[in-house]
Amino acid sequence: MNRFVPSNLVVLRRDVLRAASALLEEQVRASQAFSAIAKTLHRVHGELANSLAELAGRADADLTVRQLARRCQTLRTTLALVEQHYQADVVRQRDALRALLAAFNESSKVLAQTLVEKDLLDRHRMVLERVVLSYERVINWLPFIEEVLKEFHAIFPFDLFFVAFAEKHGLTAHLFYPGRPTAAQRSDLEPQLVRELLARLNQPFDAAVDLAVHYLDWTPWFGIATAQCYQLLTEKVPDHRSGLAGILGVGFGTAQPLSAQEQTVIRSLLAILVIVVGSSRALSDTLRELEYFSMHDPLTHLYNRRHFLHMLEYEIGRSERHQHAFSLIMIDLDDFKEINDTYGHPAGDLALTELANVLQAQVRQGDLACRIGGDEFILLLPETPLEGAKALARKLCDRLRAHRYFYQGTSFHVTCSLGIVSYPQDGKSVHELLAHADLAAYEAKRRGKDEICAYDDLKTRRTGGALTRDSLAEQRSEVEALREALAERRIVPFFQPIVDMASGQVVAFEVLARLIPSVGDPIPAGRFITVIEKYGLGRELDRQIIAAALAALRDFPGEKPTLFLNLSVQEIQNRNVLGFAARLCHQWGLDPGRIVFELLERHAVDDLEKMRQFIRQLRKRGFRFALDDFGSGYNSLHYLRELELDFVKIDGAFVRGMQTSRIDEALVRNLSNLCADLGMQTVAEFVENDEMFAMLQKMGITHAQGYYLGLPLPRLPVVESPPRTGSP
């Protein structure tokens, strides 16, 4: 009998079957009694019929005898009909009773199933009421499973419950016994169970197995001693993450197979445990990963900035209490952007990962290696004075310099700039130590990269252009002020006249950027252009100045003058400004030939091929091109040969020295002749007096500018310059 059918239903079914059996038994007895009576009647009737037949056959038989003989014959026929009808009635009653029993049996089965399902539903509800996930239960999911198993055991008294997961290192399995089997029983059962689990999880038979046994001690263990008598029912745990395969199930010792309903009941309970185990395992793994990556960098698996700051704060307190020194080594990769641009970001990730491995291999146990930024790493060296940190830095620098990175058939090297600070001499707070370490690393990079700089050395070298913390803070303050000025459109164009030497007329203007402060006079670009370019603000400055200058040219009455516009190195590298300026010229109906873009000579040396392409783009759009500060570099003549120039602006230092230096005078005269022969116009800068103007005029210089000829003005002026002849 099914163990899940209610006992009162079993008793009812048994009583009905007994009553039906009694009815069938009474019917059989009645049928047998009727058959005996019918047999006796047939015998007596036969004897009587024979006697009457003899009497009726005599000659002296009267009419009465003959009539009795005929009636006796009729009685025989009647008896046969009665017997026939009785037997047919018995068969009908028996079939009806059997049909009734069959219908009752089917109804009882349906009722039993209904009652079992209702009872099961109630038990499921009670079990599910216990399945309330919380942080504590997720982290400690094994004790939680034990609670749920107790409810399970009350419904189905299993002999063994197991949970197994196939993981990278092999098989992890947990066995739960309601009682305590003997060592012999375990040694007989568990090896076969492990083999079964490995097979069901598609693991090799010799995979490593991590087996944990839990004794629940609810009841004495009555498992069958031989493992061959065990039956297993299992359910798969759904994959919640890549590489996770799991299974759970129950085992019980019995020689009888489970009924279909028993299997349904057990599997339904296992389904609940699948939810518990799967969810707990997945959430537990997720929380573990979140906890791990809250302290570790996901790419290199070094500690991250958050954990580093926490440990640095702790180390400051510890070292202060025990009067220890410790050091930090800031590691900044040199030209890391070029690795990403040249080989792609996967190559950059490879470099970061391998660098992290090198750091881990070089530091001592107890040292802390962290990645605190995109290409910035830092080492925390407890109880390490400055000299010890310098020794490790030199070792690291040599190791990183020699390390070769391989990616998709190519190889490359990456060097690093290292900055060192030591507590307490270089700072006593987190902010001071990090600021000074960053400053030391920046100075190491400024000195030529692949260098080591200690902040202690930096403090003793205040000359030679070395940055200090105060100068760096001042520069940061300046760049923020410049960002604000750009956002408020307070960097505006001023226009300095450029005079045609032949006519003495103003024919062009150089556009110069000026910062309008809240108080005081406008600030020239020379005071802030270095910071603008260093912090990547050149592109925004160019766009604002170009837009304002072209708007002034659009609104200029009469014939439009030519504008000379300076470009930052960022725009030369990206060339976004060309499309911007071309759109404005088209939108406002301006002739691009009236726009001359200036490039400093020192920027041309970086990549001549890129510069040639840049000039071609200028010319295709109708713009013209000028080389500024010509003569200030070492390859000036090389630029004249390689680049298609419209104007050459002669460095003002030569122009200013003409009156006192025969060398400067000769240089300017020869540069003028050379440019004239090459078909290029010249512009002399820093013209300060009429005598200088006359000298330039005689040399054949085509254009001039300087404070003597006109000051920079906040708007394009309509001027009529008097002709200059060069006479005093």
JSON list of N, CA and C in Angstrom, two decimals, residues 331-375:
[
{"chain": "A", "resi": 331, "resn": "ILE", "atom": "N", "xyz": [54.23, 53.78, -9.09]},
{"chain": "A", "resi": 331, "resn": "ILE", "atom": "CA", "xyz": [54.72, 53.26, -10.38]},
{"chain": "A", "resi": 331, "resn": "ILE", "atom": "C", "xyz": [53.76, 53.73, -11.47]},
{"chain": "A", "resi": 332, "resn": "ASP", "atom": "N", "xyz": [54.27, 54.53, -12.38]},
{"chain": "A", "resi": 332, "resn": "ASP", "atom": "CA", "xyz": [53.46, 55.10, -13.47]},
{"chain": "A", "resi": 332, "resn": "ASP", "atom": "C", "xyz": [54.05, 54.63, -14.79]},
{"chain": "A", "resi": 333, "resn": "LEU", "atom": "N", "xyz": [53.26, 53.94, -15.61]},
{"chain": "A", "resi": 333, "resn": "LEU", "atom": "CA", "xyz": [53.75, 53.43, -16.89]},
{"chain": "A", "resi": 333, "resn": "LEU", "atom": "C", "xyz": [54.03, 54.59, -17.84]},
{"chain": "A", "resi": 334, "resn": "ASP", "atom": "N", "xyz": [55.11, 54.46, -18.59]},
{"chain": "A", "resi": 334, "resn": "ASP", "atom": "CA", "xyz": [55.49, 55.49, -19.56]},
{"chain": "A", "resi": 334, "resn": "ASP", "atom": "C", "xyz": [54.81, 55.22, -20.91]},
{"chain": "A", "resi": 335, "resn": "ASP", "atom": "N", "xyz": [54.18, 56.25, -21.46]},
{"chain": "A", "resi": 335, "resn": "ASP", "atom": "CA", "xyz": [53.59, 56.19, -22.81]},
{"chain": "A", "resi": 335, "resn": "ASP", "atom": "C", "xyz": [52.64, 55.00, -22.95]},
{"chain": "A", "resi": 336, "resn": "PHE", "atom": "N", "xyz": [51.85, 54.75, -21.92]},
{"chain": "A", "resi": 336, "resn": "PHE", "atom": "CA", "xyz": [50.96, 53.59, -21.97]},
{"chain": "A", "resi": 336, "resn": "PHE", "atom": "C", "xyz": [49.87, 53.77, -23.03]},
{"chain": "A", "resi": 337, "resn": "LYS", "atom": "N", "xyz": [49.46, 55.00, -23.27]},
{"chain": "A", "resi": 337, "resn": "LYS", "atom": "CA", "xyz": [48.43, 55.26, -24.27]},
{"chain": "A", "resi": 337, "resn": "LYS", "atom": "C", "xyz": [48.88, 54.78, -25.65]},
{"chain": "A", "resi": 338, "resn": "GLU", "atom": "N", "xyz": [50.18, 54.89, -25.92]},
{"chain": "A", "resi": 338, "resn": "GLU", "atom": "CA", "xyz": [50.68, 54.45, -27.23]},
{"chain": "A", "resi": 338, "resn": "GLU", "atom": "C", "xyz": [50.53, 52.94, -27.40]},
{"chain": "A", "resi": 339, "resn": "ILE", "atom": "N", "xyz": [50.65, 52.18, -26.31]},
{"chain": "A", "resi": 339, "resn": "ILE", "atom": "CA", "xyz": [50.45, 50.73, -26.39]},
{"chain": "A", "resi": 339, "resn": "ILE", "atom": "C", "xyz": [49.03, 50.43, -26.82]},
{"chain": "A", "resi": 340, "resn": "ASN", "atom": "N", "xyz": [48.06, 51.08, -26.18]},
{"chain": "A", "resi": 340, "resn": "ASN", "atom": "CA", "xyz": [46.65, 50.88, -26.55]},
{"chain": "A", "resi": 340, "resn": "ASN", "atom": "C", "xyz": [46.38, 51.33, -27.98]},
{"chain": "A", "resi": 341, "resn": "ASP", "atom": "N", "xyz": [46.94, 52.48, -28.37]},
{"chain": "A", "resi": 341, "resn": "ASP", "atom": "CA", "xyz": [46.69, 53.00, -29.71]},
{"chain": "A", "resi": 341, "resn": "ASP", "atom": "C", "xyz": [47.35, 52.15, -30.79]},
{"chain": "A", "resi": 342, "resn": "THR", "atom": "N", "xyz": [48.52, 51.59, -30.48]},
{"chain": "A", "resi": 342, "resn": "THR", "atom": "CA", "xyz": [49.28, 50.84, -31.49]},
{"chain": "A", "resi": 342, "resn": "THR", "atom": "C", "xyz": [48.81, 49.40, -31.61]},
{"chain": "A", "resi": 343, "resn": "TYR", "atom": "N", "xyz": [48.68, 48.72, -30.49]},
{"chain": "A", "resi": 343, "resn": "TYR", "atom": "CA", "xyz": [48.38, 47.29, -30.50]},
{"chain": "A", "resi": 343, "resn": "TYR", "atom": "C", "xyz": [46.94, 46.96, -30.09]},
{"chain": "A", "resi": 344, "resn": "GLY", "atom": "N", "xyz": [46.22, 47.93, -29.54]},
{"chain": "A", "resi": 344, "resn": "GLY", "atom": "CA", "xyz": [44.86, 47.68, -29.09]},
{"chain": "A", "resi": 344, "resn": "GLY", "atom": "C", "xyz": [44.79, 47.51, -27.58]},
{"chain": "A", "resi": 345, "resn": "HIS", "atom": "N", "xyz": [43.60, 47.69, -27.05]},
{"chain": "A", "resi": 345, "resn": "HIS", "atom": "CA", "xyz": [43.41, 47.61, -25.60]},
{"chain": "A", "resi": 345, "resn": "HIS", "atom": "C", "xyz": [43.70, 46.22, -25.03]},
{"chain": "A", "resi": 346, "resn": "PRO", "atom": "N", "xyz": [43.43, 45.12, -25.76]},
{"chain": "A", "resi": 346, "resn": "PRO", "atom": "CA", "xyz": [43.82, 43.81, -25.19]},
{"chain": "A", "resi": 346, "resn": "PRO", "atom": "C", "xyz": [45.31, 43.73, -24.90]},
{"chain": "A", "resi": 347, "resn": "ALA", "atom": "N", "xyz": [46.14, 44.33, -25.75]},
{"chain": "A", "resi": 347, "resn": "ALA", "atom": "CA", "xyz": [47.58, 44.34, -25.48]},
{"chain": "A", "resi": 347, "resn": "ALA", "atom": "C", "xyz": [47.89, 45.18, -24.25]},
{"chain": "A", "resi": 348, "resn": "GLY", "atom": "N", "xyz": [47.17, 46.29, -24.10]},
{"chain": "A", "resi": 348, "resn": "GLY", "atom": "CA", "xyz": [47.35, 47.11, -22.90]},
{"chain": "A", "resi": 348, "resn": "GLY", "atom": "C", "xyz": [46.96, 46.36, -21.64]},
{"chain": "A", "resi": 349, "resn": "ASP", "atom": "N", "xyz": [45.86, 45.61, -21.71]},
{"chain": "A", "resi": 349, "resn": "ASP", "atom": "CA", "xyz": [45.43, 44.80, -20.56]},
{"chain": "A", "resi": 349, "resn": "ASP", "atom": "C", "xyz": [46.48, 43.74, -20.23]},
{"chain": "A", "resi": 350, "resn": "LEU", "atom": "N", "xyz": [47.06, 43.15, -21.28]},
{"chain": "A", "resi": 350, "resn": "LEU", "atom": "CA", "xyz": [48.11, 42.15, -21.07]},
{"chain": "A", "resi": 350, "resn": "LEU", "atom": "C", "xyz": [49.30, 42.78, -20.35]},
{"chain": "A", "resi": 351, "resn": "ALA", "atom": "N", "xyz": [49.69, 43.97, -20.77]},
{"chain": "A", "resi": 351, "resn": "ALA", "atom": "CA", "xyz": [50.82, 44.64, -20.14]},
{"chain": "A", "resi": 351, "resn": "ALA", "atom": "C", "xyz": [50.54, 44.93, -18.67]},
{"chain": "A", "resi": 352, "resn": "LEU", "atom": "N", "xyz": [49.34, 45.40, -18.38]},
{"chain": "A", "resi": 352, "resn": "LEU", "atom": "CA", "xyz": [48.99, 45.69, -16.99]},
{"chain": "A", "resi": 352, "resn": "LEU", "atom": "C", "xyz": [49.00, 44.42, -16.14]},
{"chain": "A", "resi": 353, "resn": "THR", "atom": "N", "xyz": [48.47, 43.33, -16.69]},
{"chain": "A", "resi": 353, "resn": "THR", "atom": "CA", "xyz": [48.42, 42.07, -15.95]},
{"chain": "A", "resi": 353, "resn": "THR", "atom": "C", "xyz": [49.82, 41.54, -15.69]},
{"chain": "A", "resi": 354, "resn": "GLU", "atom": "N", "xyz": [50.67, 41.54, -16.71]},
{"chain": "A", "resi": 354, "resn": "GLU", "atom": "CA", "xyz": [52.02, 41.02, -16.52]},
{"chain": "A", "resi": 354, "resn": "GLU", "atom": "C", "xyz": [52.84, 41.92, -15.59]},
{"chain": "A", "resi": 355, "resn": "LEU", "atom": "N", "xyz": [52.62, 43.23, -15.66]},
{"chain": "A", "resi": 355, "resn": "LEU", "atom": "CA", "xyz": [53.32, 44.12, -14.75]},
{"chain": "A", "resi": 355, "resn": "LEU", "atom": "C", "xyz": [52.91, 43.82, -13.31]},
{"chain": "A", "resi": 356, "resn": "ALA", "atom": "N", "xyz": [51.62, 43.56, -13.11]},
{"chain": "A", "resi": 356, "resn": "ALA", "atom": "CA", "xyz": [51.14, 43.20, -11.78]},
{"chain": "A", "resi": 356, "resn": "ALA", "atom": "C", "xyz": [51.82, 41.92, -11.29]},
{"chain": "A", "resi": 357, "resn": "ASN", "atom": "N", "xyz": [52.00, 40.95, -12.19]},
{"chain": "A", "resi": 357, "resn": "ASN", "atom": "CA", "xyz": [52.68, 39.70, -11.82]},
{"chain": "A", "resi": 357, "resn": "ASN", "atom": "C", "xyz": [54.13, 39.96, -11.43]},
{"chain": "A", "resi": 358, "resn": "VAL", "atom": "N", "xyz": [54.79, 40.87, -12.17]},
{"chain": "A", "resi": 358, "resn": "VAL", "atom": "CA", "xyz": [56.18, 41.21, -11.83]},
{"chain": "A", "resi": 358, "resn": "VAL", "atom": "C", "xyz": [56.25, 41.84, -10.45]},
{"chain": "A", "resi": 359, "resn": "LEU", "atom": "N", "xyz": [55.33, 42.75, -10.17]},
{"chain": "A", "resi": 359, "resn": "LEU", "atom": "CA", "xyz": [55.31, 43.39, -8.85]},
{"chain": "A", "resi": 359, "resn": "LEU", "atom": "C", "xyz": [55.12, 42.36, -7.74]},
{"chain": "A", "resi": 360, "resn": "GLN", "atom": "N", "xyz": [54.17, 41.45, -7.95]},
{"chain": "A", "resi": 360, "resn": "GLN", "atom": "CA", "xyz": [53.90, 40.43, -6.94]},
{"chain": "A", "resi": 360, "resn": "GLN", "atom": "C", "xyz": [55.12, 39.55, -6.71]},
{"chain": "A", "resi": 361, "resn": "ALA", "atom": "N", "xyz": [55.86, 39.28, -7.78]},
{"chain": "A", "resi": 361, "resn": "ALA", "atom": "CA", "xyz": [57.03, 38.41, -7.65]},
{"chain": "A", "resi": 361, "resn": "ALA", "atom": "C", "xyz": [58.18, 39.10, -6.95]},
{"chain": "A", "resi": 362, "resn": "GLN", "atom": "N", "xyz": [58.26, 40.43, -7.00]},
{"chain": "A", "resi": 362, "resn": "GLN", "atom": "CA", "xyz": [59.40, 41.15, -6.46]},
{"chain": "A", "resi": 362, "resn": "GLN", "atom": "C", "xyz": [59.21, 41.60, -5.02]},
{"chain": "A", "resi": 363, "resn": "VAL", "atom": "N", "xyz": [57.98, 41.81, -4.60]},
{"chain": "A", "resi": 363, "resn": "VAL", "atom": "CA", "xyz": [57.77, 42.33, -3.25]},
{"chain": "A", "resi": 363, "resn": "VAL", "atom": "C", "xyz": [57.88, 41.21, -2.22]},
{"chain": "A", "resi": 364, "resn": "ARG", "atom": "N", "xyz": [58.10, 41.60, -0.98]},
{"chain": "A", "resi": 364, "resn": "ARG", "atom": "CA", "xyz": [58.21, 40.64, 0.11]},
{"chain": "A", "resi": 364, "resn": "ARG", "atom": "C", "xyz": [56.83, 40.28, 0.65]},
{"chain": "A", "resi": 365, "resn": "GLN", "atom": "N", "xyz": [56.79, 39.20, 1.40]},
{"chain": "A", "resi": 365, "resn": "GLN", "atom": "CA", "xyz": [55.55, 38.87, 2.09]},
{"chain": "A", "resi": 365, "resn": "GLN", "atom": "C", "xyz": [55.27, 39.95, 3.13]},
{"chain": "A", "resi": 366, "resn": "GLY", "atom": "N", "xyz": [54.08, 40.46, 3.12]},
{"chain": "A", "resi": 366, "resn": "GLY", "atom": "CA", "xyz": [53.73, 41.56, 4.01]},
{"chain": "A", "resi": 366, "resn": "GLY", "atom": "C", "xyz": [53.67, 42.90, 3.31]},
{"chain": "A", "resi": 367, "resn": "ASP", "atom": "N", "xyz": [54.36, 43.03, 2.16]},
{"chain": "A", "resi": 367, "resn": "ASP", "atom": "CA", "xyz": [54.23, 44.24, 1.35]},
{"chain": "A", "resi": 367, "resn": "ASP", "atom": "C", "xyz": [52.89, 44.20, 0.61]},
{"chain": "A", "resi": 368, "resn": "LEU", "atom": "N", "xyz": [52.41, 45.36, 0.26]},
{"chain": "A", "resi": 368, "resn": "LEU", "atom": "CA", "xyz": [51.10, 45.46, -0.38]},
{"chain": "A", "resi": 368, "resn": "LEU", "atom": "C", "xyz": [51.26, 46.07, -1.76]},
{"chain": "A", "resi": 369, "resn": "ALA", "atom": "N", "xyz": [50.87, 45.32, -2.82]},
{"chain": "A", "resi": 369, "resn": "ALA", "atom": "CA", "xyz": [50.90, 45.82, -4.20]},
{"chain": "A", "resi": 369, "resn": "ALA", "atom": "C", "xyz": [49.47, 46.14, -4.63]},
{"chain": "A", "resi": 370, "resn": "CYS", "atom": "N", "xyz": [49.26, 47.33, -5.16]},
{"chain": "A", "resi": 370, "resn": "CYS", "atom": "CA", "xyz": [47.90, 47.78, -5.50]},
{"chain": "A", "resi": 370, "resn": "CYS", "atom": "C", "xyz": [47.92, 48.48, -6.87]},
{"chain": "A", "resi": 371, "resn": "ARG", "atom": "N", "xyz": [46.77, 48.37, -7.54]},
{"chain": "A", "resi": 371, "resn": "ARG", "atom": "CA", "xyz": [46.54, 49.18, -8.74]},
{"chain": "A", "resi": 371, "resn": "ARG", "atom": "C", "xyz": [45.55, 50.27, -8.35]},
{"chain": "A", "resi": 372, "resn": "ILE", "atom": "N", "xyz": [45.98, 51.53, -8.44]},
{"chain": "A", "resi": 372, "resn": "ILE", "atom": "CA", "xyz": [45.15, 52.62, -7.93]},
{"chain": "A", "resi": 372, "resn": "ILE", "atom": "C", "xyz": [44.60, 53.50, -9.05]},
{"chain": "A", "resi": 373, "resn": "GLY", "atom": "N", "xyz": [44.95, 53.19, -10.29]},
{"chain": "A", "resi": 373, "resn": "GLY", "atom": "CA", "xyz": [44.43, 53.98, -11.41]},
{"chain": "A", "resi": 373, "resn": "GLY", "atom": "C", "xyz": [44.61, 53.21, -12.70]},
{"chain": "A", "resi": 374, "resn": "GLY", "atom": "N", "xyz": [44.33, 53.86, -13.83]},
{"chain": "A", "resi": 374, "resn": "GLY", "atom": "CA", "xyz": [44.42, 53.18, -15.12]},
{"chain": "A", "resi": 374, "resn": "GLY", "atom": "C", "xyz": [45.78, 52.55, -15.36]},
{"chain": "A", "resi": 375, "resn": "ASP", "atom": "N", "xyz": [46.85, 53.34, -15.29]},
{"chain": "A", "resi": 375, "resn": "ASP", "atom": "CA", "xyz": [48.21, 52.81, -15.49]},
{"chain": "A", "resi": 375, "resn": "ASP", "atom": "C", "xyz": [49.09, 53.17, -14.31]}
]
